[in-house]
CSV table of C-alpha atoms in Angstrom, one decimal:
chain,number,residue,atom,x,y,z
X,1,MET,CA,-69.7,-128.7,-192.7
X,2,LYS,CA,-67.0,-126.2,-191.7
X,3,LYS,CA,-69.6,-123.8,-190.5
X,4,LEU,CA,-71.4,-126.5,-188.5
X,5,LEU,CA,-68.1,-127.6,-186.9
X,6,LEU,CA,-67.3,-124.0,-185.9
X,7,SER,CA,-70.8,-123.6,-184.5
X,8,MET,CA,-70.4,-126.8,-182.4
X,9,LEU,CA,-67.0,-125.6,-181.1
X,10,ALA,CA,-68.5,-122.2,-180.2
X,11,ILE,CA,-71.4,-123.9,-178.3
X,12,GLY,CA,-68.9,-126.2,-176.6
X,13,SER,CA,-66.7,-123.3,-175.6
X,14,PHE,CA,-69.7,-121.4,-174.2
X,15,GLN,CA,-70.9,-124.4,-172.2
X,16,TRP,CA,-67.4,-125.0,-170.8
X,17,ALA,CA,-67.1,-121.3,-169.8
X,18,GLY,CA,-70.5,-121.6,-168.2
X,19,ALA,CA,-69.5,-124.6,-166.1
X,20,ALA,CA,-66.3,-122.8,-165.0
X,21,ASP,CA,-68.3,-119.8,-164.0
X,22,THR,CA,-70.7,-122.0,-162.0
X,23,GLU,CA,-67.8,-123.6,-160.2
X,24,LEU,CA,-66.3,-120.1,-159.5
X,25,ASN,CA,-69.6,-118.8,-158.2
X,26,LYS,CA,-70.1,-121.9,-156.0
X,27,LYS,CA,-66.6,-121.4,-154.5
X,28,GLU,CA,-67.3,-117.7,-153.8
X,29,GLN,CA,-70.7,-118.5,-152.3
X,30,GLU,CA,-69.0,-121.0,-150.0
X,31,LYS,CA,-66.3,-118.5,-149.0
X,32,ALA,CA,-69.1,-116.1,-148.0
X,33,LEU,CA,-70.8,-118.9,-146.1
X,34,ILE,CA,-67.6,-119.8,-144.1
X,35,LYS,CA,-67.1,-116.1,-143.3
X,36,SER,CA,-70.7,-115.8,-142.1
X,37,MET,CA,-69.6,-117.8,-139.1
X,38,VAL,CA,-67.8,-114.6,-137.9
X,39,GLY,CA,-69.5,-112.9,-135.0
X,40,THR,CA,-70.2,-113.2,-131.2
X,41,TYR,CA,-72.3,-116.1,-130.1
X,42,LYS,CA,-73.9,-117.9,-127.3
X,43,VAL,CA,-72.7,-121.5,-127.8
X,44,THR,CA,-74.5,-124.4,-126.3
X,45,PHE,CA,-72.8,-127.9,-126.0
X,46,GLU,CA,-75.0,-131.0,-125.6
X,47,PHE,CA,-73.5,-134.5,-125.7
X,48,ALA,CA,-75.1,-137.9,-124.9
X,49,GLU,CA,-73.8,-141.5,-125.3
X,50,THR,CA,-76.4,-143.5,-127.2
X,51,PHE,CA,-75.6,-147.1,-128.2
X,52,ALA,CA,-72.9,-149.6,-127.3
X,53,PRO,CA,-72.2,-153.1,-128.6
X,54,ASP,CA,-71.7,-154.3,-125.0
X,55,ARG,CA,-75.0,-154.5,-123.3
X,56,GLU,CA,-73.3,-154.2,-119.9
X,57,TYR,CA,-71.6,-150.9,-120.8
X,58,ALA,CA,-72.3,-148.2,-118.2
X,59,TYR,CA,-73.2,-145.0,-120.1
X,60,HIS,CA,-71.6,-141.9,-118.8
X,61,ASP,CA,-73.6,-138.8,-117.7
X,62,ARG,CA,-74.8,-136.5,-120.4
X,63,LYS,CA,-72.9,-133.2,-120.8
X,64,PHE,CA,-74.5,-129.8,-121.1
X,65,ASP,CA,-72.6,-126.6,-121.1
X,66,TRP,CA,-72.6,-123.1,-122.7
X,67,GLY,CA,-70.4,-120.1,-123.2
X,68,ILE,CA,-69.9,-116.9,-125.2
X,69,GLU,CA,-67.5,-117.0,-128.1
X,70,HIS,CA,-66.1,-114.4,-130.4
X,71,VAL,CA,-65.2,-115.6,-133.9
X,72,PHE,CA,-63.2,-113.7,-136.4
X,73,VAL,CA,-60.9,-114.0,-139.5
X,74,VAL,CA,-57.2,-114.2,-138.7
X,75,GLU,CA,-56.0,-115.1,-142.2
X,76,GLU,CA,-57.6,-115.1,-145.7
X,77,THR,CA,-56.1,-115.9,-149.1
X,78,GLU,CA,-57.7,-117.1,-152.4
X,79,ASN,CA,-58.1,-120.7,-151.2
X,80,LYS,CA,-57.9,-120.4,-147.4
X,81,ILE,CA,-60.0,-118.8,-144.6
X,82,ALA,CA,-58.8,-119.1,-140.9
X,83,LEU,CA,-61.3,-118.4,-138.1
X,84,GLN,CA,-60.1,-117.9,-134.6
X,85,HIS,CA,-62.4,-118.5,-131.6
X,86,LEU,CA,-62.0,-116.6,-128.3
X,87,LEU,CA,-64.0,-117.6,-125.2
X,88,ILE,CA,-65.4,-114.6,-123.3
X,89,VAL,CA,-65.6,-115.6,-119.6
X,90,SER,CA,-66.0,-112.1,-118.3
X,91,ASP,CA,-65.0,-108.5,-119.2
X,92,SER,CA,-61.6,-109.2,-117.7
X,93,MET,CA,-61.0,-112.8,-118.6
X,94,ILE,CA,-60.6,-114.0,-122.2
X,95,ILE,CA,-59.4,-117.5,-123.1
X,96,LYS,CA,-57.9,-118.3,-126.5
X,97,HIS,CA,-60.1,-121.1,-127.8
X,98,TRP,CA,-59.9,-123.4,-130.9
X,99,ARG,CA,-59.2,-122.4,-134.5
X,100,GLN,CA,-60.7,-123.7,-137.7
X,101,ASP,CA,-58.9,-123.3,-141.1
X,102,TRP,CA,-60.9,-123.9,-144.3
X,103,ILE,CA,-58.9,-124.8,-147.4
X,104,TYR,CA,-60.2,-125.2,-150.9
X,105,GLU,CA,-59.2,-128.3,-152.8
X,106,ASN,CA,-56.6,-129.2,-150.2
X,107,GLN,CA,-54.6,-132.3,-150.9
X,108,GLU,CA,-52.7,-132.8,-147.6
X,109,LEU,CA,-54.3,-134.0,-144.3
X,110,LEU,CA,-52.6,-134.4,-141.0
X,111,SER,CA,-54.7,-137.4,-139.7
X,112,TYR,CA,-54.9,-138.5,-136.1
X,113,ALA,CA,-53.7,-142.0,-135.6
X,114,GLY,CA,-54.2,-142.3,-131.8
X,115,ASP,CA,-52.2,-141.9,-128.7
X,116,ASN,CA,-51.1,-138.3,-129.5
X,117,GLN,CA,-49.8,-139.3,-133.0
X,118,TRP,CA,-50.6,-137.6,-136.4
X,119,LYS,CA,-49.7,-138.8,-139.9
X,120,LYS,CA,-49.7,-136.9,-143.1
X,121,GLU,CA,-51.9,-138.3,-145.8
X,122,THR,CA,-52.5,-137.2,-149.4
X,123,ILE,CA,-55.9,-136.6,-151.0
X,124,PRO,CA,-55.9,-137.5,-154.7
X,125,ALA,CA,-56.6,-134.5,-156.9
X,126,ASP,CA,-59.9,-136.0,-158.3
X,127,LYS,CA,-61.2,-136.5,-154.8
X,128,ALA,CA,-60.1,-133.1,-153.6
X,129,LYS,CA,-61.8,-131.3,-156.5
X,130,GLY,CA,-64.6,-128.9,-155.3
X,131,THR,CA,-64.1,-129.9,-151.6
X,132,TRP,CA,-63.2,-127.8,-148.6
X,133,THR,CA,-61.0,-129.2,-145.8
X,134,GLN,CA,-61.7,-128.1,-142.3
X,135,LYS,CA,-58.5,-128.2,-140.2
X,136,VAL,CA,-59.3,-127.9,-136.5
X,137,TYR,CA,-56.6,-126.8,-134.1
X,138,GLN,CA,-56.1,-127.0,-130.3
X,139,VAL,CA,-56.0,-123.9,-128.1
X,140,ASP,CA,-52.2,-123.9,-128.5
X,141,ASP,CA,-52.6,-124.0,-132.3
X,142,GLY,CA,-51.4,-127.6,-132.4
X,143,PRO,CA,-53.2,-130.1,-134.7
X,144,ARG,CA,-56.4,-131.7,-133.6
X,145,TYR,CA,-58.4,-133.2,-136.5
X,146,GLU,CA,-58.8,-132.6,-140.2
X,147,GLY,CA,-61.6,-133.7,-142.5
X,148,TYR,CA,-62.8,-132.8,-146.0
X,149,GLY,CA,-66.1,-132.7,-147.9
X,150,THR,CA,-68.3,-130.8,-150.3
X,151,TRP,CA,-70.6,-128.0,-149.3
X,152,VAL,CA,-74.2,-128.9,-150.3
X,153,HIS,CA,-76.7,-126.3,-151.3
X,154,VAL,CA,-80.2,-127.7,-151.7
X,155,ASP,CA,-83.8,-126.7,-150.9
X,156,GLY,CA,-82.5,-123.5,-149.3
X,157,ARG,CA,-80.1,-125.4,-147.0
X,158,HIS,CA,-76.3,-125.1,-146.8
X,159,PHE,CA,-74.4,-127.8,-145.1
X,160,TRP,CA,-71.0,-129.6,-145.1
X,161,GLU,CA,-70.2,-133.2,-143.9
X,162,SER,CA,-67.0,-135.0,-143.1
X,163,THR,CA,-65.5,-137.8,-141.1
X,164,ALA,CA,-62.3,-137.5,-139.2
X,165,ASP,CA,-60.4,-139.3,-136.4
X,166,ALA,CA,-59.6,-137.0,-133.4
X,167,PRO,CA,-58.1,-137.1,-129.9
X,168,LEU,CA,-60.4,-137.3,-126.9
X,169,PRO,CA,-62.5,-134.1,-126.6
X,170,ARG,CA,-61.4,-131.6,-124.0
X,171,ARG,CA,-64.5,-132.4,-121.8
X,172,GLU,CA,-63.1,-136.0,-121.4
X,173,ILE,CA,-59.4,-135.9,-122.0
X,174,THR,CA,-58.5,-135.8,-118.3
X,175,LYS,CA,-61.4,-138.0,-117.2
X,176,ARG,CA,-61.5,-141.0,-119.5
X,177,GLN,CA,-59.0,-143.7,-120.2
X,178,ASP,CA,-61.3,-146.4,-121.7
X,179,TYR,CA,-61.0,-145.2,-125.3
X,180,ASN,CA,-58.3,-143.3,-127.3
X,181,VAL,CA,-59.8,-142.2,-130.6
X,182,LEU,CA,-63.0,-140.2,-131.3
X,183,LYS,CA,-64.2,-140.8,-134.9
X,184,ARG,CA,-66.2,-137.7,-135.6
X,185,HIS,CA,-69.0,-137.8,-138.2
X,186,SER,CA,-69.7,-134.1,-138.5
X,187,HIS,CA,-72.6,-132.2,-140.1
X,188,MET,CA,-72.1,-128.4,-140.1
X,189,GLU,CA,-75.1,-126.3,-141.3
X,190,ILE,CA,-75.4,-122.6,-141.6
X,191,PHE,CA,-78.9,-120.9,-141.4
X,192,ASP,CA,-80.1,-117.7,-142.9
X,193,ASN,CA,-80.8,-116.2,-139.4
X,194,GLY,CA,-77.1,-116.2,-138.5
X,195,THR,CA,-77.2,-119.4,-136.4
X,196,TRP,CA,-74.9,-122.2,-137.3
X,197,VAL,CA,-74.8,-125.8,-135.9
X,198,LEU,CA,-72.2,-128.5,-135.7
X,199,GLU,CA,-74.1,-131.8,-135.3
X,200,GLN,CA,-72.0,-134.9,-134.5
X,201,ASP,CA,-72.5,-138.6,-134.5
X,202,ASN,CA,-69.2,-139.8,-132.9
X,203,GLU,CA,-67.7,-143.3,-132.4
X,204,LYS,CA,-65.7,-143.7,-129.2
X,205,ILE,CA,-63.0,-146.2,-130.3
X,206,ILE,CA,-60.3,-148.3,-128.7
X,207,ARG,CA,-57.5,-148.4,-131.2
X,208,LYS,CA,-54.7,-151.0,-130.5
X,209,ASP,CA,-52.2,-152.5,-132.8
X,210,GLY,CA,-53.9,-151.1,-135.8
X,211,LYS,CA,-57.3,-152.5,-135.0
X,212,ASP,CA,-60.4,-150.6,-133.9
X,213,GLN,CA,-63.0,-151.7,-131.3
X,214,LEU,CA,-66.1,-149.6,-130.9
X,215,LEU,CA,-66.8,-148.7,-127.2
X,216,CYS,CA,-70.0,-146.7,-127.9
X,217,TRP,CA,-71.7,-144.0,-130.0
X,218,GLU,CA,-72.3,-140.5,-128.9
X,219,LYS,CA,-74.6,-137.8,-130.2
X,220,GLY,CA,-73.4,-134.2,-130.0
X,221,MET,CA,-74.9,-130.8,-130.8
X,222,GLU,CA,-73.1,-127.5,-130.8
X,223,ALA,CA,-75.3,-124.5,-131.6
X,224,PHE,CA,-73.9,-121.0,-132.3
X,225,THR,CA,-76.6,-118.3,-131.8
X,226,LYS,CA,-76.0,-114.6,-132.3
X,227,ASP,CA,-77.2,-112.0,-129.9
X,228,SER,CA,-76.2,-108.5,-128.7
X,229,TYR,CA,-73.1,-109.7,-126.9
X,230,ASN,CA,-70.3,-107.1,-126.5
X,231,PRO,CA,-67.1,-108.4,-128.0
X,232,ILE,CA,-64.9,-105.5,-126.9
X,233,ALA,CA,-63.0,-107.5,-124.2
X,234,ALA,CA,-62.2,-110.1,-126.8
X,235,THR,CA,-61.1,-107.7,-129.5
X,236,THR,CA,-58.9,-105.8,-127.0
X,237,TRP,CA,-57.3,-109.1,-125.8
X,238,TRP,CA,-56.5,-110.0,-129.4
X,239,THR,CA,-55.0,-106.6,-130.1
X,240,ASN,CA,-52.6,-107.2,-127.2
X,241,ASN,CA,-51.8,-110.8,-128.1
X,242,GLU,CA,-52.2,-111.0,-131.9
X,243,ALA,CA,-48.5,-110.6,-132.8
X,244,PHE,CA,-47.4,-113.5,-130.5
X,245,TRP,CA,-50.1,-115.9,-131.8
X,246,ASN,CA,-49.4,-115.0,-135.4
X,247,ASP,CA,-45.8,-116.1,-134.8
X,248,VAL,CA,-47.0,-119.3,-133.0
X,249,ARG,CA,-48.9,-120.3,-136.2
X,250,LYS,CA,-45.9,-119.6,-138.3
X,251,CYS,CA,-43.7,-121.7,-136.0
X,252,TRP,CA,-46.1,-124.6,-136.2
X,253,ASP,CA,-45.8,-124.6,-140.0
X,254,VAL,CA,-42.0,-124.7,-139.8
X,255,VAL,CA,-41.9,-127.4,-137.2
X,256,LEU,CA,-44.4,-129.7,-139.0
X,257,ALA,CA,-43.1,-129.2,-142.5
X,258,PRO,CA,-40.2,-131.8,-142.6
X,259,TYR,CA,-42.1,-134.7,-140.9
X,260,SER,CA,-44.4,-137.4,-142.3
X,261,SER,CA,-45.7,-138.1,-138.8
X,262,ILE,CA,-45.4,-136.6,-135.3
X,263,LYS,CA,-46.0,-137.6,-131.8
X,264,MET,CA,-46.8,-135.1,-129.1
X,265,LYS,CA,-45.7,-135.4,-125.5
X,266,SER,CA,-48.5,-134.9,-123.0
X,267,LYS,CA,-46.3,-133.0,-120.6
X,268,VAL,CA,-42.7,-131.5,-120.4
X,269,ASN,CA,-41.4,-130.5,-117.0
X,270,ASP,CA,-44.9,-131.3,-115.6
X,271,GLU,CA,-46.5,-128.7,-117.9
X,272,ARG,CA,-48.8,-129.2,-120.8
X,273,LEU,CA,-48.1,-127.5,-124.2
X,274,TYR,CA,-51.0,-125.0,-123.9
X,275,GLU,CA,-49.8,-124.0,-120.4
X,276,ALA,CA,-46.3,-123.4,-121.6
X,277,LEU,CA,-47.4,-121.3,-124.6
X,278,PHE,CA,-50.1,-119.3,-122.7
X,279,ALA,CA,-47.5,-118.4,-120.0
X,280,LEU,CA,-45.0,-117.4,-122.8
X,281,GLY,CA,-47.7,-115.4,-124.5
X,282,ASP,CA,-48.3,-113.4,-121.3
X,283,THR,CA,-44.7,-112.3,-121.2
X,284,TYR,CA,-45.0,-110.9,-124.8
X,285,ALA,CA,-48.4,-109.3,-124.6
X,286,LEU,CA,-48.8,-105.6,-125.1
X,287,PRO,CA,-48.2,-102.9,-123.8
X,288,LYS,CA,-44.7,-104.5,-123.9
X,289,LYS,CA,-42.7,-103.8,-127.0
X,290,TYR,CA,-43.0,-106.9,-129.1
X,291,ASP,CA,-39.7,-108.6,-130.3
X,292,SER,CA,-40.8,-111.1,-133.0
X,293,LYS,CA,-37.3,-112.6,-133.5
X,294,LYS,CA,-36.9,-113.3,-129.7
X,295,ALA,CA,-40.5,-114.6,-129.4
X,296,THR,CA,-40.1,-116.9,-132.4
X,297,GLY,CA,-36.9,-118.4,-130.8
X,298,ASP,CA,-38.7,-119.0,-127.5
X,299,ILE,CA,-41.8,-120.5,-129.3
X,300,MET,CA,-39.6,-122.9,-131.3
X,301,LYS,CA,-37.9,-124.1,-128.1
X,302,VAL,CA,-41.2,-124.9,-126.5
X,303,LEU,CA,-42.6,-126.7,-129.6
X,304,ASN,CA,-39.5,-128.7,-130.2
X,305,ALA,CA,-39.5,-129.9,-126.6
X,306,PHE,CA,-43.0,-131.4,-127.1
X,307,ILE,CA,-42.7,-132.8,-130.6
X,308,GLU,CA,-41.1,-136.0,-131.8
X,309,GLY,CA,-41.1,-136.2,-135.6
X,310,THR,CA,-40.5,-138.9,-138.2
X,311,LYS,CA,-39.4,-138.0,-141.7
């Protein structure tokens, strides 16, 4: 009996170790998948409103656009990978674009509540287990939307799905006032040929007094296709501006830490936040000697002018 018990314990230990190894291998596979989004891409954007509960609703024109983006890792730890996107307009014009942070088994979300307000929410440990949170940031590194889900690997496919409330997209934020929340149902898939796709089924929502009213649905497709694009202008721009934007990310962490919710002002002194930070960044870009302490003080002044927090 003693030998049988020891045998069963040994088998159990082996099976447990095997399960742990499987989880570890899956995590490492997913880290590699996320980092495979690095590169220089032609990005196509296609959006079309599809269905509305109001039969008299006047559908807006479809949106088609494209650009060249350079994507690279700006931070990596055991449980986090941060990818920065730069938009290459020309050899002499680079625009700092969005950023996506991927965090393994993350338990804190900054959820969009509507009308430039975000609230911290906790993901229970059992729901966070095995998941990756994608935190998407504005061009000024401010919060945009955050969602979590599990990467799925089946039949040779690799995809991740999530739902998250978000502000109006940049393509509509200055043009639309008939809704105030975009509920993003995202399907991100990475293919073996280096292409990756962000497919969206979005709800355009009117949120008022805690109640949601659906305005219409929207179908979106963003496709990232690699080609022989020269990223030298983007890499040079980042070399000249990296120190400043690294400090911007650190300042955001400091500013957000004490609050349970925040509200962002649209403008201060008739200037948007990204305009203020981009202008400040130009004053600190190389070849000037970078003074991190002075830059951090200036960044904090800008952020604190735009943020109203509740503890």
